[in-house]
PDB file of C-alpha atoms in Angstrom:
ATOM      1  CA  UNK A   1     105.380-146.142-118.601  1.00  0.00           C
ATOM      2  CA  UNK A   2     106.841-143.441-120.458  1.00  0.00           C
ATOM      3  CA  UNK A   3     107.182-142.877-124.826  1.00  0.00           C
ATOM      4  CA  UNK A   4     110.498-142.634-126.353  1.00  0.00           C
ATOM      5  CA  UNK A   5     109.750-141.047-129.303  1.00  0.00           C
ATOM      6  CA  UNK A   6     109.579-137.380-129.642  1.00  0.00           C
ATOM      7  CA  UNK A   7     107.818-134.430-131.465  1.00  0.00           C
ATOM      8  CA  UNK A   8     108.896-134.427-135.327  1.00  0.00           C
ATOM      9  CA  UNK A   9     112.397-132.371-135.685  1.00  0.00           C
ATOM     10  CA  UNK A  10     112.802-131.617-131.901  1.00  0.00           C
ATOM     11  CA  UNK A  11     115.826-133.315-129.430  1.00  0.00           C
ATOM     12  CA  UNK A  12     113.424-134.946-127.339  1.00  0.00           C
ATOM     13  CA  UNK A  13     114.895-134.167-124.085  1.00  0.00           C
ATOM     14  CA  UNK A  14     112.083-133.103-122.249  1.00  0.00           C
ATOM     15  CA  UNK A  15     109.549-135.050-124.672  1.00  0.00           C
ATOM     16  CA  UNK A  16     110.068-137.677-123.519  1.00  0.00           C
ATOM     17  CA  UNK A  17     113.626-138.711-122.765  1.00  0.00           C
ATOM     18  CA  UNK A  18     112.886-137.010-118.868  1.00  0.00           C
ATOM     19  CA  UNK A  19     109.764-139.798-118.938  1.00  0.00           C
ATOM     20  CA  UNK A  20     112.208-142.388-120.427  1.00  0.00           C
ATOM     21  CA  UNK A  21     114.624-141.814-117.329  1.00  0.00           C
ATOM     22  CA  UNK A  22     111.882-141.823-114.776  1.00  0.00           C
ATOM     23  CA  UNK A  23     111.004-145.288-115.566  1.00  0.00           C
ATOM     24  CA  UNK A  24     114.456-146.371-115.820  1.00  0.00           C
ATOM     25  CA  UNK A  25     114.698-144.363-111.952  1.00  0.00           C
ATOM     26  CA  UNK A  26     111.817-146.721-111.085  1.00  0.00           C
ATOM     27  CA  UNK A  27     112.892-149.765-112.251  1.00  0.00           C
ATOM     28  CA  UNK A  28     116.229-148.910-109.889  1.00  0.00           C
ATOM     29  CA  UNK A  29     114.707-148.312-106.776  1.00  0.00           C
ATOM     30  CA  UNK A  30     111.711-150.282-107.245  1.00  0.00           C
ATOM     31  CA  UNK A  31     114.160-153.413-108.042  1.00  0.00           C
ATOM     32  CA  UNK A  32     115.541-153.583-104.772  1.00  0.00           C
ATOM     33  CA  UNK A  33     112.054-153.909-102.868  1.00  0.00           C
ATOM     34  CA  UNK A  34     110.012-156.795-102.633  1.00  0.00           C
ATOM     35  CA  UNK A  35     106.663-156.719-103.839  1.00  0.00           C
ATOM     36  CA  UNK A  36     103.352-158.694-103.677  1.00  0.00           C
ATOM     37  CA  UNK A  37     102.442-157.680-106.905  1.00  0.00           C
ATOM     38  CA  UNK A  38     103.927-157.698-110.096  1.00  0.00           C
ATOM     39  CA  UNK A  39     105.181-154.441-111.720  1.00  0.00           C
ATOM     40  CA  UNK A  40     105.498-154.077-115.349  1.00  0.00           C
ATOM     41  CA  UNK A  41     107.627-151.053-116.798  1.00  0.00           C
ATOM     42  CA  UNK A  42     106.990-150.354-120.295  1.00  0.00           C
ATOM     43  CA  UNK A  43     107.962-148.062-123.033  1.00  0.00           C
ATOM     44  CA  UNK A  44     106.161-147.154-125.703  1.00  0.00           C
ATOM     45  CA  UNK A  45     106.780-146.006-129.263  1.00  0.00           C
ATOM     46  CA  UNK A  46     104.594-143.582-131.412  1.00  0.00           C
ATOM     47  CA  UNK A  47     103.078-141.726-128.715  1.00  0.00           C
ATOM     48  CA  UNK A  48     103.594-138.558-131.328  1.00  0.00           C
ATOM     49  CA  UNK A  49     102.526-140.506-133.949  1.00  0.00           C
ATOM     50  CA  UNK A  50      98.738-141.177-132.351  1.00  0.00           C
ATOM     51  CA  UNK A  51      99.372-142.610-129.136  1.00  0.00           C
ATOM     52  CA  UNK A  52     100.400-145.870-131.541  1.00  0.00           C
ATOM     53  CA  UNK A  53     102.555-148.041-129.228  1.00  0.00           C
ATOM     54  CA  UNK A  54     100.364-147.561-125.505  1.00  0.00           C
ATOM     55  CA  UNK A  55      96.934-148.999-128.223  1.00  0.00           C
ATOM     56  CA  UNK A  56      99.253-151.462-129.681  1.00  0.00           C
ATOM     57  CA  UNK A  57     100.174-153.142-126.015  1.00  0.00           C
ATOM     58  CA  UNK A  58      96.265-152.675-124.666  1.00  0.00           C
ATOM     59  CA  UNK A  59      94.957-154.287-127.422  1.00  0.00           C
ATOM     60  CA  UNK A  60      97.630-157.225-128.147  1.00  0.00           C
ATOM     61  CA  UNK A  61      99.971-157.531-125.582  1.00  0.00           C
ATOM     62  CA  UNK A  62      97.468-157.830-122.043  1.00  0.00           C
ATOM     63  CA  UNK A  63      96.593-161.260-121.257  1.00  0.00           C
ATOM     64  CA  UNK A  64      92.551-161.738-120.378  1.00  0.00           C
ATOM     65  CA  UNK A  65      93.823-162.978-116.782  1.00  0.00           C
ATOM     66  CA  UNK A  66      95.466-159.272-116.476  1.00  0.00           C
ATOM     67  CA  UNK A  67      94.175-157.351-113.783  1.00  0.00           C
ATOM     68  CA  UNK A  68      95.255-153.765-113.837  1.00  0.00           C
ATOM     69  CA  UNK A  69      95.518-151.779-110.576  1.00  0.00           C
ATOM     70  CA  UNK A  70      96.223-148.518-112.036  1.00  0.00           C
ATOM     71  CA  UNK A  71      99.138-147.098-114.616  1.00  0.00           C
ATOM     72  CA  UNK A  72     101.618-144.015-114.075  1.00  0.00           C
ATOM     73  CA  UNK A  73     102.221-142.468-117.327  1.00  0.00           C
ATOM     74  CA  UNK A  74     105.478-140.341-116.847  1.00  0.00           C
ATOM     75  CA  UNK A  75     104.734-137.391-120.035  1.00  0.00           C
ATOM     76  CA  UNK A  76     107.805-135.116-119.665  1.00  0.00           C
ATOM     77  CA  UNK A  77     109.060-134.749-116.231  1.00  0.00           C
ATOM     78  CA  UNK A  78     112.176-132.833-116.928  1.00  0.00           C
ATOM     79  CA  UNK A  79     111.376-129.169-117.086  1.00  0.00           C
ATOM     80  CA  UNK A  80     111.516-127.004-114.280  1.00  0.00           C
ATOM     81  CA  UNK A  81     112.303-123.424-113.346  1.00  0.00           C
ATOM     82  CA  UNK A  82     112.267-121.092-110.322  1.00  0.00           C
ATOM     83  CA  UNK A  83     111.834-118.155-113.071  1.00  0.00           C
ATOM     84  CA  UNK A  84     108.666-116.284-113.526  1.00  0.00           C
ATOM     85  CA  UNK A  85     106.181-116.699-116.164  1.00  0.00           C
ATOM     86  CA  UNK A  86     108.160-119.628-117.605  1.00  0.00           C
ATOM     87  CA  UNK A  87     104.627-121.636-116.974  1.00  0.00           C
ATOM     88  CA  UNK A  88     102.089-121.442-119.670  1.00  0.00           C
ATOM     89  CA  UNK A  89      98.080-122.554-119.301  1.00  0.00           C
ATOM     90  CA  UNK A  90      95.835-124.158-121.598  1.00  0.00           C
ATOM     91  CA  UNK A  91      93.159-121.781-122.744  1.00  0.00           C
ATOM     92  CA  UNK A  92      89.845-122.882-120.395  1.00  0.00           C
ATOM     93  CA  UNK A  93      92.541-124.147-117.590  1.00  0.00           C
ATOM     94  CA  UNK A  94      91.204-121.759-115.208  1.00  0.00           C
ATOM     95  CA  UNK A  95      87.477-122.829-115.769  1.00  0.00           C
ATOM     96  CA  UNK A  96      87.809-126.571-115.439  1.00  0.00           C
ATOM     97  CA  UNK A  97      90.378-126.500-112.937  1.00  0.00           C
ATOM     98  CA  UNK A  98      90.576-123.178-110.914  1.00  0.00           C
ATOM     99  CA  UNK A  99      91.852-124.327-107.825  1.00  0.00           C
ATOM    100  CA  UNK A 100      95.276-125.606-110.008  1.00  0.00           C
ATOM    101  CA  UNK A 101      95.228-122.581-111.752  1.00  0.00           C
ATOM    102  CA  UNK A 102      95.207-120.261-108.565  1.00  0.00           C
ATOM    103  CA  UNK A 103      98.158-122.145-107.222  1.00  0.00           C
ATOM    104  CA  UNK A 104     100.015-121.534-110.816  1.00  0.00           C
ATOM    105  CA  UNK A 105      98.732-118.120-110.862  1.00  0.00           C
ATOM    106  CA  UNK A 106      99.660-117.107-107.015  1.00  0.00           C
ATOM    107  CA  UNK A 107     103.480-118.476-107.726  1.00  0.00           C
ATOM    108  CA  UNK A 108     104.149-116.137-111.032  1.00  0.00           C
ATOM    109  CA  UNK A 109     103.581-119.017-113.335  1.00  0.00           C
ATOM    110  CA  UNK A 110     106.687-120.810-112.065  1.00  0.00           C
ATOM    111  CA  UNK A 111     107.262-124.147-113.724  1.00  0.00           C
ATOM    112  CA  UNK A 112     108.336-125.369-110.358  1.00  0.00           C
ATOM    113  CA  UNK A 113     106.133-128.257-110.036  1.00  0.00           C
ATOM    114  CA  UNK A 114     104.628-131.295-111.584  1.00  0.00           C
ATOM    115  CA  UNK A 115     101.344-132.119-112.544  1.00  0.00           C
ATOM    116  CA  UNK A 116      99.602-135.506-111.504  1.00  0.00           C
ATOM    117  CA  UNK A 117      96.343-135.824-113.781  1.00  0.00           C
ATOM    118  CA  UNK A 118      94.046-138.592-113.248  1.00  0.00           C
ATOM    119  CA  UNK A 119      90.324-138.896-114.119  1.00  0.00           C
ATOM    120  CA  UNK A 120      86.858-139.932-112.378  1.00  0.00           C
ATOM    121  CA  UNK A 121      87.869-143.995-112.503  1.00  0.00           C
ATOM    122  CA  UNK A 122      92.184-143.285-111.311  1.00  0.00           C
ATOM    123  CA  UNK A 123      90.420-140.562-108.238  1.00  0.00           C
ATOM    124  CA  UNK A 124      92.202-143.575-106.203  1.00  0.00           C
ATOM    125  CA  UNK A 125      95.183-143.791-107.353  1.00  0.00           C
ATOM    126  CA  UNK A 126      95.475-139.574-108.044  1.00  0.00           C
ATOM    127  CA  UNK A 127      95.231-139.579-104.381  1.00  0.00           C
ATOM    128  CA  UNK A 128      97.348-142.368-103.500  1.00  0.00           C
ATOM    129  CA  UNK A 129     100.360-140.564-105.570  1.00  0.00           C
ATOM    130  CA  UNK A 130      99.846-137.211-104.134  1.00  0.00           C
ATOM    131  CA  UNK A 131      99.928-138.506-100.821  1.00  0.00           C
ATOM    132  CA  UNK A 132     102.847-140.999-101.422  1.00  0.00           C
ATOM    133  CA  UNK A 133     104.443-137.446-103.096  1.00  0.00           C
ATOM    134  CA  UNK A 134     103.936-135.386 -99.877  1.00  0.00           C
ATOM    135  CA  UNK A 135     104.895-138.453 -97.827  1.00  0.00           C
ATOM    136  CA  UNK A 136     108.402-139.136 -99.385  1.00  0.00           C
ATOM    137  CA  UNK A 137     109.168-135.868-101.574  1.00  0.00           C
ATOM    138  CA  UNK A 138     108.281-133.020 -99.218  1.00  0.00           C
ATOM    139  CA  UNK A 139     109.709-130.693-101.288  1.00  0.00           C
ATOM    140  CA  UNK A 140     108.562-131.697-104.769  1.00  0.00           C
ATOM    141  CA  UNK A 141     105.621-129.335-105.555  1.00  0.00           C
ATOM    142  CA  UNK A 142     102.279-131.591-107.359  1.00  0.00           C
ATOM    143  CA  UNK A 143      98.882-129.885-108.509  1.00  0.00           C
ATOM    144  CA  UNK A 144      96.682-132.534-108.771  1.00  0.00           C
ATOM    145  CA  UNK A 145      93.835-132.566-111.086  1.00  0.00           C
ATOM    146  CA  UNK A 146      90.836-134.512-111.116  1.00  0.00           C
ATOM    147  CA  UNK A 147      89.417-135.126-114.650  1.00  0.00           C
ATOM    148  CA  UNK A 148      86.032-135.609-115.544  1.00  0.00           C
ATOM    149  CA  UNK A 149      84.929-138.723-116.894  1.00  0.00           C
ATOM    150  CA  UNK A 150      87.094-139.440-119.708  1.00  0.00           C
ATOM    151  CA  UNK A 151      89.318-136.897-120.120  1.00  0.00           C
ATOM    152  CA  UNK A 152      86.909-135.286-123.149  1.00  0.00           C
ATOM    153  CA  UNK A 153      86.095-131.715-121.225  1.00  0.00           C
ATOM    154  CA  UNK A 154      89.899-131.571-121.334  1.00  0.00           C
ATOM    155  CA  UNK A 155      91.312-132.401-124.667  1.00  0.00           C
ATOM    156  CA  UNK A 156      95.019-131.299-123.685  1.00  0.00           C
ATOM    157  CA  UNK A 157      95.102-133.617-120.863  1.00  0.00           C
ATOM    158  CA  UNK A 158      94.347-136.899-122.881  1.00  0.00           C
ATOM    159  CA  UNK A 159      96.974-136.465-125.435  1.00  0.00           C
ATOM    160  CA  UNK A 160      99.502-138.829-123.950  1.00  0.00           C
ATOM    161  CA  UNK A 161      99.534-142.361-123.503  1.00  0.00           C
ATOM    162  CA  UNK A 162      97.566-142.326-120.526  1.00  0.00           C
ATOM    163  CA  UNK A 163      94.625-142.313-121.916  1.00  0.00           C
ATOM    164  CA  UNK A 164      94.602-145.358-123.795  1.00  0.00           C
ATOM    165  CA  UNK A 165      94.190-146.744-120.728  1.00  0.00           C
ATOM    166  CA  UNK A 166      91.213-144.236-119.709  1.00  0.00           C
ATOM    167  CA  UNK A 167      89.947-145.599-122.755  1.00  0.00           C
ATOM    168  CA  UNK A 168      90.165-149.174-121.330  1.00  0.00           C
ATOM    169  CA  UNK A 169      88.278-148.531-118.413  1.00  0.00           C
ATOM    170  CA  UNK A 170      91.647-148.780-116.291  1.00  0.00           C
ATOM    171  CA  UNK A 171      92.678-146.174-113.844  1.00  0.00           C
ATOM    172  CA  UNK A 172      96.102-144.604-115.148  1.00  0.00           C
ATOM    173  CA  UNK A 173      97.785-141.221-114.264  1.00  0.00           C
ATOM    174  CA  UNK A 174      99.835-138.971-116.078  1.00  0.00           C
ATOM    175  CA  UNK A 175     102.751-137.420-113.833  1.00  0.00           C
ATOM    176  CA  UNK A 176     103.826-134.143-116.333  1.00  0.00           C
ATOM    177  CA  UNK A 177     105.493-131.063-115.813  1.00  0.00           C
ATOM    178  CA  UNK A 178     103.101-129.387-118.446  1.00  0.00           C
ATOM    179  CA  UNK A 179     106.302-128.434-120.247  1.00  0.00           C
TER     180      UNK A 179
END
């Protein structure tokens, strides 16, 4: 999933029209495989507004026979640069998560990479992505964080639609590149 609205008064490039393609990228290549499974791609509206549109479809539009594996939020994917100090850190970062921070830290703050977040229930799936990442994408740099519990030690992390799902008890990721 990814929100197509963006931040009041800005273009919305980054936030999230880079999410809005990365679903649309996954719908392409996932198309063409066969799956056991279904897969549901979803956009959602009013993610700025109060994460609006991912409560909306939780509440209303799952049936009770729905079984959720897990949910990759794609929250701005589009940023990246081989520049210097172009990467800023949430005050606390380097307390709650110091091995990410290190690796930000010990590559000048580079926004050369993207984040995959996931929290105590999506451990599972965190891993799985990082792993499918290295796997397939050699070259694409992911910190991984693990979350505790909720989300609530880290408010900055659970501001995306994402955690709606947290919310819900269902494991769910959000792929960012912390913008």
């Amino acid at each position: 999933d990814a929100h197509y609205d963006s931040f009041s008064n800005a273009p919305g490039a980054d936030d999230n029209a880079s999410g809005v393609a990365g679903v649309l990228e996954a719908i392409r290549v996932m198309g063409e495989k066969k799956k056991k499974k279904s897969i549901r791609y979803v956009l959602f509206d009013l993610e700025e507004a109060g994460l609006v549109g991912s409560t909306f479809y939780v509440t209303n539009q799952l049936n009770a026979r729905d079984t959720i594996q897990g949910v990759i939020n794609f929250e701005m994917i589009g940023f990246y640069s081989e520049q210097a100090n172009t990467q800023d850190l949430p005050t606390g970062f380097n307390i709650l998560f110091p091995d990410a921070y290190n690796q930000v830290i010990a590559n000048n703050r580079k926004g050369d990479f993207i984040t995959n977040v996931g929290n105590t229930l999506s451990f599972s799936l965190r891993t799985k992505f990082h792993q499918a990442a290295t796997t397939y994408v050699p070259q694409l740099k992911v910190i991984s964080l693990d979350v505790p519990g909720n989300g609530s030690i880290a408010p900055d992390l659970t501001r995306s639609d994402h955690f709606v799902f947290w919310s819900k008890n269902i494991p769910a990721l959000m792929i960012t590149d912390g913008a």
